[in-house]
Coordinates of N, CA and C in Angstrom, one line a residue:
G1 N 40.7 134.4 124.5 CA 40.6 135.8 123.7 C 39.7 136.6 124.5
Y2 N 39.3 137.7 123.8 CA 38.6 138.8 124.4 C 37.1 138.3 124.8
L3 N 36.6 137.5 124.0 CA 35.0 137.2 124.3 C 35.2 136.1 125.6
Q4 N 36.2 135.4 125.6 CA 36.3 134.5 126.8 C 36.4 135.3 128.1
L5 N 37.1 136.4 127.9 CA 37.2 137.3 129.3 C 36.1 138.1 129.3
L6 N 35.6 138.5 128.3 CA 34.2 139.1 128.6 C 33.0 138.3 129.3
H7 N 33.1 137.1 128.7 CA 32.2 136.1 129.4 C 32.4 136.0 130.8
D8 N 33.7 135.7 131.0 CA 34.0 135.2 132.4 C 33.8 136.8 133.3
Y9 N 33.9 137.8 132.8 CA 33.6 139.0 133.8 C 32.2 139.0 134.2
L10 N 31.1 138.9 132.9 CA 30.1 139.0 133.2 C 29.6 137.9 134.2
H11 N 30.1 136.7 134.1 CA 29.8 135.8 135.0 C 30.2 136.2 136.4
S12 N 31.3 136.7 136.5 CA 31.8 136.8 137.9 C 30.8 138.1 138.5
F13 N 30.6 139.2 137.4 CA 30.0 140.5 138.1 C 28.6 140.0 138.5
I14 N 27.8 139.0 137.9 CA 26.6 138.7 138.2 C 26.6 137.9 139.6
T15 N 27.7 137.1 139.8 CA 27.8 136.2 140.9 C 28.0 137.2 142.1
R16 N 28.8 138.3 141.9 CA 29.1 139.1 142.9 C 28.0 140.0 143.3
S17 N 27.4 140.3 142.4 CA 26.2 141.6 142.4 C 24.9 141.0 142.9
R18 N 24.7 139.7 142.5 CA 23.6 139.2 143.0 C 23.8 137.8 143.6
P19 N 24.2 137.8 144.9 CA 24.7 136.6 145.4 C 23.4 135.6 145.7
L20 N 22.2 136.2 145.9 CA 21.3 135.4 146.0 C 20.4 134.8 144.7
F21 N 21.2 135.0 143.6 CA 20.7 134.6 142.4 C 21.1 132.9 142.2
F22 N 20.6 132.2 143.0 CA 21.0 130.7 142.7 C 20.8 130.1 141.4
E23 N 19.8 130.5 140.7 CA 19.6 130.1 139.3 C 20.6 130.3 138.3
L24 N 21.7 130.9 138.5 CA 22.7 131.0 137.5 C 23.3 130.2 137.0
E25 N 23.8 129.2 137.6 CA 24.4 127.9 137.0 C 23.4 127.4 136.2
H26 N 22.1 127.1 136.5 CA 21.1 126.5 135.8 C 20.7 127.3 134.4
T27 N 20.7 128.5 134.5 CA 20.6 129.2 133.3 C 21.6 129.3 132.5
V28 N 22.8 129.1 132.8 CA 24.0 128.8 131.9 C 23.7 127.4 131.2
K29 N 23.4 126.2 132.0 CA 23.2 124.9 131.4 C 22.2 125.3 130.4
R30 N 21.0 125.9 130.8 CA 19.9 125.8 129.8 C 20.4 126.6 128.6
N31 N 21.1 127.5 128.8 CA 21.3 128.5 127.4 C 22.6 127.6 126.7
E32 N 23.3 126.9 127.2 CA 24.2 126.0 126.4 C 23.2 124.8 125.7
L33 N 22.2 124.3 126.4 CA 21.3 123.3 125.3 C 20.6 124.1 124.6
Q34 N 20.1 125.2 124.9 CA 19.3 126.2 123.8 C 20.4 126.2 122.6
F35 N 21.6 126.6 122.7 CA 22.4 126.9 121.7 C 22.9 125.6 120.8
E36 N 22.9 124.6 121.4 CA 23.2 123.5 120.8 C 22.0 123.2 119.6
D37 N 20.9 123.0 120.2 CA 19.6 122.8 119.4 C 19.9 123.9 118.2
M38 N 19.9 125.2 118.7 CA 19.6 126.4 117.6 C 21.0 126.1 116.5
W39 N 22.2 125.7 117.1 CA 23.2 125.5 116.3 C 23.0 124.3 115.0
K40 N 22.5 123.3 115.8 CA 22.0 122.4 114.8 C 21.1 122.6 113.8
N41 N 20.1 123.5 114.2 CA 19.4 123.9 113.1 C 19.4 125.1 112.0
G42 N 20.7 125.5 112.5 CA 21.3 126.7 111.8 C 20.5 127.8 111.9
I43 N 20.0 128.3 113.2 CA 19.3 129.4 113.5 C 20.0 130.3 114.4
V44 N 21.1 130.2 114.7 CA 21.9 130.9 115.6 C 21.9 132.3 115.2
P45 N 21.5 133.4 115.8 CA 21.8 134.7 115.3 C 23.1 135.1 115.0
G46 N 23.3 135.6 113.6 CA 24.3 135.8 113.1 C 25.2 135.0 112.4
W47 N 24.7 133.5 112.9 CA 25.5 132.2 112.1 C 24.4 131.5 111.4
E48 N 23.4 132.2 110.9 CA 22.6 131.2 110.0 C 23.0 130.7 109.0
K49 N 24.3 130.9 108.3 CA 24.8 130.3 107.2 C 25.6 129.3 107.6
V50 N 26.2 129.1 108.9 CA 27.0 128.1 109.3 C 26.2 126.7 109.6
R51 N 26.4 125.8 109.1 CA 25.9 124.3 109.5 C 26.9 123.5 110.0
D52 N 26.4 122.8 110.8 CA 27.1 122.0 111.5 C 27.3 120.6 110.9
V53 N 28.2 119.7 110.6 CA 28.2 118.5 109.8 C 27.4 117.4 110.5
D54 N 26.6 116.7 109.8 CA 25.9 115.7 110.2 C 27.0 114.4 110.3
D55 N 27.1 114.0 111.5 CA 28.1 112.7 111.3 C 27.3 111.5 110.8
D56 N 26.3 111.5 110.9 CA 25.6 110.4 110.4 C 25.4 110.2 109.1
A57 N 25.7 111.2 108.3 CA 25.7 111.1 107.0 C 26.9 110.9 106.5
L58 N 28.2 111.1 107.1 CA 29.3 110.7 106.7 C 29.6 109.2 106.5
I59 N 30.4 108.9 105.5 CA 30.7 107.5 105.1 C 32.2 107.1 105.2
N60 N 32.4 106.1 105.8 CA 33.8 105.7 105.8 C 34.4 105.0 104.7
L61 N 34.9 105.8 103.9 CA 35.4 105.4 102.5 C 36.2 104.1 102.5
N62 N 37.0 104.1 103.7 CA 38.0 102.9 103.7 C 37.5 101.6 103.6
E63 N 36.1 101.5 103.7 CA 35.5 100.4 103.4 C 35.0 99.7 102.2
F64 N 35.4 100.9 101.4 CA 35.1 100.6 99.9 C 36.3 100.7 98.9
G65 N 36.4 99.7 98.2 CA 37.6 99.6 97.4 C 37.7 100.0 96.0
K66 N 36.3 100.6 95.6 CA 36.3 101.3 94.3 C 34.9 102.2 94.4
W67 N 34.8 103.0 93.4 CA 33.7 104.0 93.5 C 32.3 103.0 93.0
E68 N 32.7 102.0 92.4 CA 31.3 101.4 91.8 C 30.3 100.8 93.1
D69 N 31.5 100.3 94.2 CA 30.8 99.7 95.4 C 30.0 101.0 96.2
L70 N 30.0 102.1 96.0 CA 29.4 103.3 96.6 C 27.7 103.4 96.0
T71 N 27.9 102.9 94.6 CA 26.5 103.0 94.0 C 25.5 102.2 94.4
Y72 N 25.8 101.2 95.4 CA 25.0 100.5 96.2 C 24.1 101.1 97.2
L73 N 24.7 102.2 97.6 CA 24.0 103.0 98.8 C 23.0 104.0 98.4
G74 N 22.8 104.2 97.0 CA 21.7 105.0 96.6 C 22.0 106.4 96.5
L75 N 21.2 107.0 95.4 CA 21.3 108.3 95.4 C 21.2 109.4 96.8
D76 N 20.2 109.0 97.5 CA 20.0 110.0 98.6 C 20.9 109.9 99.8
R77 N 21.6 108.4 99.7 CA 22.5 108.3 100.8 C 23.9 109.1 100.2
L78 N 24.1 108.8 99.1 CA 25.4 109.6 98.4 C 25.4 111.1 98.5
K79 N 23.9 111.6 98.4 CA 23.7 113.1 98.5 C 24.0 113.7 99.7
A80 N 23.5 112.9 100.9 CA 23.6 113.3 102.1 C 25.3 113.3 102.4
A81 N 26.0 112.3 102.0 CA 27.3 112.1 102.4 C 28.2 113.5 101.6
L82 N 27.8 113.5 100.6 CA 28.4 114.8 99.8 C 28.2 116.0 100.5
Q83 N 27.0 116.4 101.0 CA 26.3 117.6 101.6 C 27.2 117.6 103.0
A84 N 27.5 116.7 103.5 CA 28.1 116.7 105.0 C 29.7 117.0 104.8
L85 N 30.2 116.6 103.7 CA 31.6 117.1 103.2 C 31.7 118.6 102.5
G86 N 30.5 119.1 102.3 CA 30.5 120.5 101.6 C 30.9 120.4 100.3
M87 N 30.5 119.2 99.5 CA 30.9 119.0 98.1 C 29.3 119.3 97.5
K88 N 29.7 119.3 96.1 CA 28.7 119.3 95.0 C 27.9 117.9 95.2
C89 N 26.6 118.2 95.4 CA 25.8 116.8 95.6 C 24.9 116.3 94.6
G90 N 24.9 117.2 93.3 CA 24.0 116.5 92.3 C 24.7 115.7 91.3
G91 N 24.0 115.4 90.1 CA 24.5 114.4 89.0 C 23.9 113.0 89.2
T92 N 24.1 112.4 88.4 CA 23.7 110.9 88.3 C 24.4 110.1 89.6
L93 N 23.6 109.0 89.8 CA 24.5 108.1 90.8 C 25.8 107.8 90.6
E94 N 26.3 107.6 89.3 CA 27.6 107.1 89.0 C 28.7 108.4 89.1
E95 N 28.1 109.6 88.9 CA 28.9 110.7 89.2 C 28.9 111.1 90.8
R96 N 27.9 110.9 91.3 CA 28.1 111.0 92.9 C 29.1 110.2 93.4
A97 N 28.9 108.8 93.1 CA 29.8 107.9 93.8 C 31.3 108.4 93.2
Q98 N 31.6 108.6 92.0 CA 32.8 108.9 91.7 C 33.5 110.1 92.5
R99 N 32.6 111.0 92.6 CA 33.0 112.4 93.4 C 33.1 112.1 94.8
L100 N 32.2 111.2 95.5 CA 32.7 110.9 96.8 C 34.0 110.1 96.9
F101 N 34.0 109.1 96.0 CA 35.2 108.2 96.4 C 36.6 109.0 96.1
A102 N 36.5 110.1 95.1 CA 37.6 110.8 95.0 C 38.0 111.7 96.1
S103 N 37.4 111.8 97.0 CA 37.7 112.7 98.3 C 38.6 111.5 99.2
K104 N 38.5 110.4 98.8 CA 39.2 109.5 99.7 C 40.9 109.8 99.9
D105 N 41.5 110.4 98.6 CA 42.7 110.8 98.7 C 43.1 111.5 99.7
D106 N 44.6 111.7 100.2 CA 45.1 112.4 101.1 C 44.8 113.7 101.3
K107 N 44.8 114.5 100.0 CA 44.7 115.8 99.8 C 43.3 116.3 100.3
N108 N 42.2 115.6 99.9 CA 40.9 115.8 100.2 C 40.5 115.6 101.7
Q109 N 41.2 114.5 102.3 CA 40.9 114.3 103.7 C 41.7 115.4 104.5
E110 N 42.8 116.0 104.0 CA 43.3 117.1 104.8 C 42.5 118.3 104.8
N111 N 42.1 118.4 103.6 CA 41.2 119.7 103.6 C 39.9 119.5 104.4
E112 N 39.5 118.6 104.2 CA 38.2 118.3 105.3 C 38.7 118.2 106.5
R113 N 40.0 117.9 107.0 CA 40.1 117.9 108.5 C 40.1 119.5 108.9
K114 N 40.9 120.3 108.0 CA 40.8 121.7 108.2 C 39.6 122.3 108.2
R115 N 38.9 121.8 107.2 CA 37.2 122.5 107.4 C 36.5 122.1 108.7
M116 N 36.8 120.9 109.3 CA 36.1 120.7 110.4 C 36.9 121.7 111.6
M117 N 38.1 121.6 111.5 CA 38.4 122.5 112.4 C 38.1 124.2 112.5
N118 N 37.9 124.5 111.5 CA 37.6 125.9 111.2 C 36.0 126.0 111.9
L119 N 35.1 125.0 111.2 CA 33.8 125.0 111.8 C 33.6 124.9 113.3
N120 N 34.5 124.1 113.8 CA 34.6 123.9 115.2 C 34.9 125.3 115.9
K121 N 35.9 126.0 115.4 CA 36.4 127.2 115.9 C 35.1 128.2 116.0
E122 N 34.5 128.1 114.6 CA 33.5 129.1 114.6 C 32.2 128.9 115.5
K123 N 32.0 127.5 115.6 CA 30.9 127.2 116.6 C 31.4 127.7 118.2
D124 N 32.7 127.3 118.6 CA 32.9 127.8 119.8 C 32.5 129.4 119.8
I125 N 33.2 130.0 118.8 CA 32.9 131.7 118.7 C 31.3 132.0 119.0
A126 N 30.5 131.2 118.2 CA 29.3 131.7 118.3 C 28.6 131.2 119.6
Q127 N 29.2 130.2 120.1 CA 28.5 130.0 121.5 C 29.0 130.9 122.4
L128 N 30.2 131.4 122.6 CA 30.5 132.5 123.3 C 29.8 133.8 123.3
E129 N 29.5 134.1 122.0 CA 28.7 135.2 121.7 C 27.2 135.2 121.9
Y130 N 26.6 133.9 122.0 CA 25.4 133.6 122.6 C 25.1 133.6 123.9
K131 N 26.4 133.1 124.7 CA 26.2 132.9 126.1 C 26.4 134.3 126.7
I132 N 27.3 135.3 126.0 CA 27.5 136.6 126.5 C 26.1 137.3 126.3
A133 N 25.3 137.3 125.3 CA 24.0 137.8 125.0 C 23.2 137.6 126.1
K134 N 23.2 136.4 126.5 CA 22.2 136.1 127.6 C 22.5 136.5 128.9
L135 N 23.9 136.4 129.2 CA 24.3 137.1 130.4 C 24.1 138.7 130.5
T136 N 24.0 139.1 129.2 CA 24.0 140.6 129.2 C 22.5 140.9 129.5
D137 N 21.5 140.0 129.1 CA 20.2 140.3 129.5 C 19.8 140.5 130.9
L138 N 20.6 139.5 131.7 CA 20.4 139.7 133.3 C 20.8 140.8 133.7
V139 N 21.8 141.7 133.1 CA 22.4 143.0 133.7 C 21.9 144.2 132.9
D140 N 20.9 144.0 132.1 CA 20.2 145.2 131.4 C 20.1 146.7 132.2
D141 N 19.5 146.3 133.4 CA 19.4 147.3 134.5 C 20.8 148.2 134.5
Q142 N 21.6 147.3 135.3 CA 23.1 147.9 135.5 C 23.9 148.6 134.2
I143 N 23.6 147.9 133.4 CA 24.0 148.9 131.9 C 23.5 149.9 131.6
Y144 N 22.3 150.0 131.8 CA 21.5 151.2 131.3 C 22.0 152.4 132.5
E145 N 22.1 152.3 133.6 CA 22.3 153.0 134.6 C 23.8 153.4 134.6
T146 N 24.6 152.7 134.1 CA 26.1 153.0 133.8 C 26.4 153.8 132.6
K147 N 25.4 153.6 131.8 CA 25.5 154.7 130.5 C 24.9 155.7 131.0
I148 N 23.9 156.0 131.6 CA 23.5 157.4 132.2 C 24.4 158.1 133.0
N149 N 25.1 157.3 133.8 CA 26.0 158.1 134.7 C 27.3 158.5 134.1
L150 N 27.9 157.7 132.9 CA 28.7 158.2 132.0 C 28.4 159.3 131.2
Q151 N 27.1 159.4 130.9 CA 26.6 160.8 130.1 C 26.7 161.9 131.0
R152 N 26.2 161.7 132.3 CA 26.3 162.9 133.2 C 27.8 163.4 133.4
K153 N 28.7 162.5 133.5 CA 30.1 162.8 133.8 C 30.5 163.5 132.5
Q154 N 30.1 162.8 131.2 CA 30.6 163.7 130.0 C 30.2 165.1 129.8
A155 N 28.8 165.2 130.3 CA 28.3 166.6 130.0 C 29.0 167.5 131.2
R156 N 29.7 167.0 132.2 CA 30.1 167.9 133.1 C 31.4 168.2 132.8
Y157 N 32.3 167.3 132.2 CA 33.7 167.5 131.7 C 34.2 167.6 130.3
T158 N 33.0 168.2 129.7 CA 33.3 168.5 128.5 C 33.4 170.0 128.0
L159 N 34.0 170.7 128.9 CA 34.3 172.0 128.8 C 35.7 172.0 128.0
D160 N 35.8 172.9 127.2 CA 37.1 173.3 126.6 C 37.9 174.4 127.4
E161 N 39.0 174.5 126.7 CA 39.9 175.6 127.8 C 39.4 177.0 127.8
S162 N 38.9 177.4 126.8 CA 38.2 178.6 127.2 C 37.1 179.0 128.0
D163 N 36.3 177.6 128.2 CA 35.2 177.6 129.0 C 35.8 177.4 130.4
E164 N 36.7 176.7 130.6 CA 37.5 176.8 131.9 C 37.9 178.1 132.4
D165 N 38.6 178.7 131.4 CA 39.1 180.1 131.8 C 37.9 181.0 132.3
S166 N 37.0 180.9 131.5 CA 35.5 181.6 132.0 C 35.1 181.4 133.3
M167 N 35.1 180.2 133.7 CA 34.5 179.7 134.7 C 35.4 180.3 136.2
D168 N 37.0 180.3 135.8 CA 37.8 180.8 136.5 C 37.4 182.4 136.9
E169 N 37.0 183.1 135.9 CA 36.9 184.5 135.9 C 35.6 184.7 136.5
E170 N 34.6 184.0 136.3 CA 33.5 184.0 137.1 C 33.5 184.3 138.6
E171 N 34.6 183.6 139.1 CA 34.6 183.6 140.6 C 35.0 184.9 141.3
S172 N 35.4 185.9 140.4 CA 36.1 187.0 140.6 C 34.9 188.1 140.4
D173 N 34.6 189.1 141.3 CA 33.6 190.1 141.1 C 34.3 191.2 140.9
D174 N 33.6 192.1 140.3 CA 34.0 193.6 139.7 C 33.9 194.4 141.0
D175 N 34.4 195.6 140.8 CA 34.2 196.6 142.1 C 32.9 196.8 142.4
D176 N 32.1 196.8 141.3 CA 30.7 197.2 141.7 C 29.8 196.0 142.5
G177 N 30.5 194.8 142.6 CA 29.9 193.7 143.1 C 29.1 192.8 142.1
I178 N 29.3 193.3 140.8 CA 28.6 192.4 139.8 C 29.7 191.3 139.3
P179 N 29.1 190.3 139.4 CA 30.0 189.0 138.9 C 30.2 189.0 137.5
Y180 N 31.7 188.7 137.3 CA 32.0 188.5 135.6 C 31.3 187.7 135.1
N181 N 30.5 187.8 134.1 CA 29.6 186.9 133.3 C 29.6 187.3 131.7
P182 N 30.7 187.1 131.1 CA 31.0 187.3 129.7 C 30.0 186.4 128.8
K183 N 29.4 185.4 129.3 CA 28.8 184.6 128.3 C 27.3 184.9 128.4
N184 N 27.0 185.7 129.4 CA 25.6 186.1 129.9 C 24.9 184.8 130.4
L185 N 25.4 184.0 131.4 CA 24.9 183.1 131.9 C 23.9 183.3 132.8
P186 N 22.8 182.3 133.0 CA 21.8 182.9 134.1 C 22.1 182.7 135.4
L187 N 21.7 183.5 136.1 CA 22.4 183.7 137.8 C 21.6 182.5 138.7
G188 N 22.4 182.0 139.5 CA 22.1 180.8 140.3 C 21.3 181.6 141.6
Y189 N 20.9 180.8 142.5 CA 20.4 181.1 143.7 C 21.7 182.1 144.6
D190 N 22.8 182.1 144.5 CA 23.7 182.6 145.1 C 24.2 184.0 144.6
G191 N 23.4 184.2 143.3 CA 23.5 185.4 142.7 C 24.7 185.3 141.5
K192 N 25.2 184.0 141.5 CA 26.5 184.0 140.6 C 26.0 183.3 139.4
P193 N 26.8 183.4 138.4 CA 26.5 182.6 136.9 C 26.4 181.2 137.2
I194 N 25.6 180.3 136.7 CA 25.7 179.0 136.8 C 26.5 178.4 136.3
P195 N 27.2 177.3 136.4 CA 28.2 176.5 135.7 C 27.9 176.3 134.2
Y196 N 28.9 176.3 133.3 CA 28.7 176.3 132.0 C 28.2 174.9 131.5
W197 N 28.4 173.9 132.4 CA 28.2 172.6 131.9 C 26.8 172.3 132.3
L198 N 26.3 173.0 133.4 CA 24.8 172.9 133.8 C 24.0 173.6 132.7
Y199 N 24.5 174.8 132.3 CA 23.9 175.8 131.3 C 23.7 174.9 130.1
K200 N 24.7 174.0 129.7 CA 24.4 173.1 128.6 C 23.6 172.0 128.7
L201 N 23.6 171.5 130.0 CA 22.8 170.2 130.3 C 21.4 170.5 130.3
H202 N 21.0 171.6 130.4 CA 19.6 172.0 130.7 C 19.2 172.7 129.1
Q203 N 20.0 172.5 128.2 CA 19.8 173.3 127.1 C 19.3 174.5 127.0
L204 N 20.0 175.6 127.9 CA 19.4 177.0 128.0 C 20.1 177.9 127.1
H205 N 20.9 177.4 126.3 CA 21.4 178.1 125.2 C 20.3 178.2 123.9
F206 N 19.3 177.4 124.1 CA 18.2 177.5 123.0 C 17.2 178.2 123.4
T207 N 16.9 179.2 122.4 CA 16.0 180.3 122.9 C 14.5 180.1 122.1
Y208 N 13.4 180.1 122.8 CA 12.1 179.9 122.2 C 11.2 181.1 122.4
E209 N 10.5 181.4 121.1 CA 9.9 183.0 121.4 C 8.4 182.7 121.0
C210 N 7.6 183.2 121.9 CA 6.1 182.8 121.9 C 5.4 184.5 121.5
E211 N 4.9 184.4 120.3 CA 4.0 185.4 119.9 C 3.0 185.8 120.7
I212 N 2.5 184.8 121.3 CA 1.1 185.3 122.2 C 1.5 186.0 123.5
C213 N 2.6 185.8 123.8 CA 3.2 186.4 125.0 C 3.9 187.8 124.7
G214 N 3.8 188.2 123.4 CA 4.5 189.5 123.1 C 5.8 189.2 122.6
N215 N 6.0 188.0 122.1 CA 7.5 187.9 121.5 C 8.4 187.7 122.7
Y216 N 8.0 187.3 123.9 CA 8.6 187.1 125.0 C 9.5 185.7 124.8
K217 N 10.8 186.0 125.1 CA 11.9 184.9 124.8 C 11.9 183.9 126.2
Y218 N 12.0 182.8 125.9 CA 12.4 181.6 127.1 C 13.7 180.9 126.9
N219 N 14.4 180.5 127.7 CA 15.5 180.0 127.6 C 15.3 178.6 128.0
G220 N 15.6 177.5 127.1 CA 15.4 176.2 127.4 C 14.1 175.8 127.2
P221 N 13.9 174.5 126.9 CA 12.6 173.7 126.5 C 11.8 173.6 127.7
K222 N 12.5 173.4 128.9 CA 11.6 173.5 130.1 C 10.9 174.5 130.5
A223 N 11.5 175.6 130.5 CA 10.8 177.0 130.6 C 10.0 177.3 129.5
F224 N 10.2 176.8 128.4 CA 9.3 177.1 127.1 C 7.9 176.4 127.5
Q225 N 8.2 175.0 128.0 CA 7.0 174.3 128.1 C 6.2 174.6 129.5
N226 N 6.8 175.0 130.3 CA 6.0 175.7 131.5 C 5.4 176.8 131.3
H227 N 5.8 177.6 130.4 CA 5.1 179.0 130.5 C 3.6 179.1 129.9
F228 N 3.4 178.0 129.3 CA 1.9 177.7 128.9 C 0.8 177.9 129.8
S229 N 1.2 177.5 131.2 CA 0.5 177.5 132.2 C 0.5 178.7 133.1
E230 N 1.5 179.8 132.7 CA 1.7 180.9 133.5 C 0.8 182.0 133.1
W231 N 0.9 183.0 133.9 CA -0.1 184.3 133.7 C 0.1 184.9 132.2
R232 N 1.4 185.3 132.0 CA 1.8 185.9 130.8 C 1.0 185.1 129.5
H233 N 1.1 183.9 129.4 CA 0.5 183.2 128.2 C -1.0 183.2 128.2
A234 N -1.3 183.0 129.5 CA -2.8 183.0 129.8 C -3.4 184.4 129.4
H235 N -3.0 185.4 129.9 CA -3.2 186.7 129.5 C -3.5 187.1 128.2
G236 N -2.2 186.4 127.4 CA -2.6 187.0 126.0 C -3.7 186.1 125.2
M237 N -3.8 184.8 126.0 CA -4.8 184.0 125.1 C -6.2 184.8 125.4
R238 N -6.4 185.2 126.7 CA -7.6 186.0 126.8 C -8.0 187.1 126.0
C239 N -6.6 187.9 125.8 CA -6.9 189.1 124.7 C -7.1 188.6 123.3
L240 N -6.9 187.5 122.9 CA -7.2 187.0 121.7 C -8.6 186.1 121.8
G241 N -9.2 186.1 122.8 CA -10.2 185.3 122.9 C -10.2 183.9 122.4
I242 N -9.3 183.3 122.8 CA -8.9 182.0 122.9 C -8.8 181.4 124.2
P243 N -9.6 180.5 124.2 CA -9.5 179.5 125.7 C -8.2 179.0 125.8
N244 N -7.7 179.1 126.9 CA -6.3 178.3 127.2 C -6.5 177.2 127.9
T245 N -6.3 176.3 127.3 CA -6.5 174.7 127.7 C -5.2 174.3 128.5
A246 N -4.2 175.1 128.5 CA -3.1 174.6 129.2 C -3.3 174.2 130.6

């Protein structure tokens, strides 16, 4: 299934990207042992309510001819056997013995077989999820860098049709040599409007106004942050008699 393919891919990726990481197989074995211990104690993340069947608690009912024979095992032993089968475990000694002996028929045995199959399937899924999570921890840096790279690409290629048309028009200049700039984008070093994706990436469409600077407007958070140490803001602070701590 999907989980197995994902696990195999992560294992292959780590093997190819970190050929000198000789502890990989040892780490995988250690994770498997940790999972078995956590599963037995019912503390696997996301699978806390799933309990493994205690094989030692099961009783071979074929060795008993009638329910009265089970009473010799005692209350605690019958309770453990009923819990292992996922059945009600309360009641008197006789009630527990009768309830457990009733599970000897074919219908209950078939239900128990199906329950065990489902439990084993759930355990396999939980183990794959646990192993995938542990392998993911080994490639946290690569995953983070991949996300950053995708965000950069998305910021560059999220232009709608009108934006693309405007970028094409920006390439043509007017007769006076002034570039076509309907969106009033800032000019770059070449004297032409910067690309719209760059304009959005640096959040230049946000305007910040500073009253101390005479209501001067700054485009983008970076320009606004830097202006505190520039002459205009310092001059305004001096005029107000306030020390400039920027």
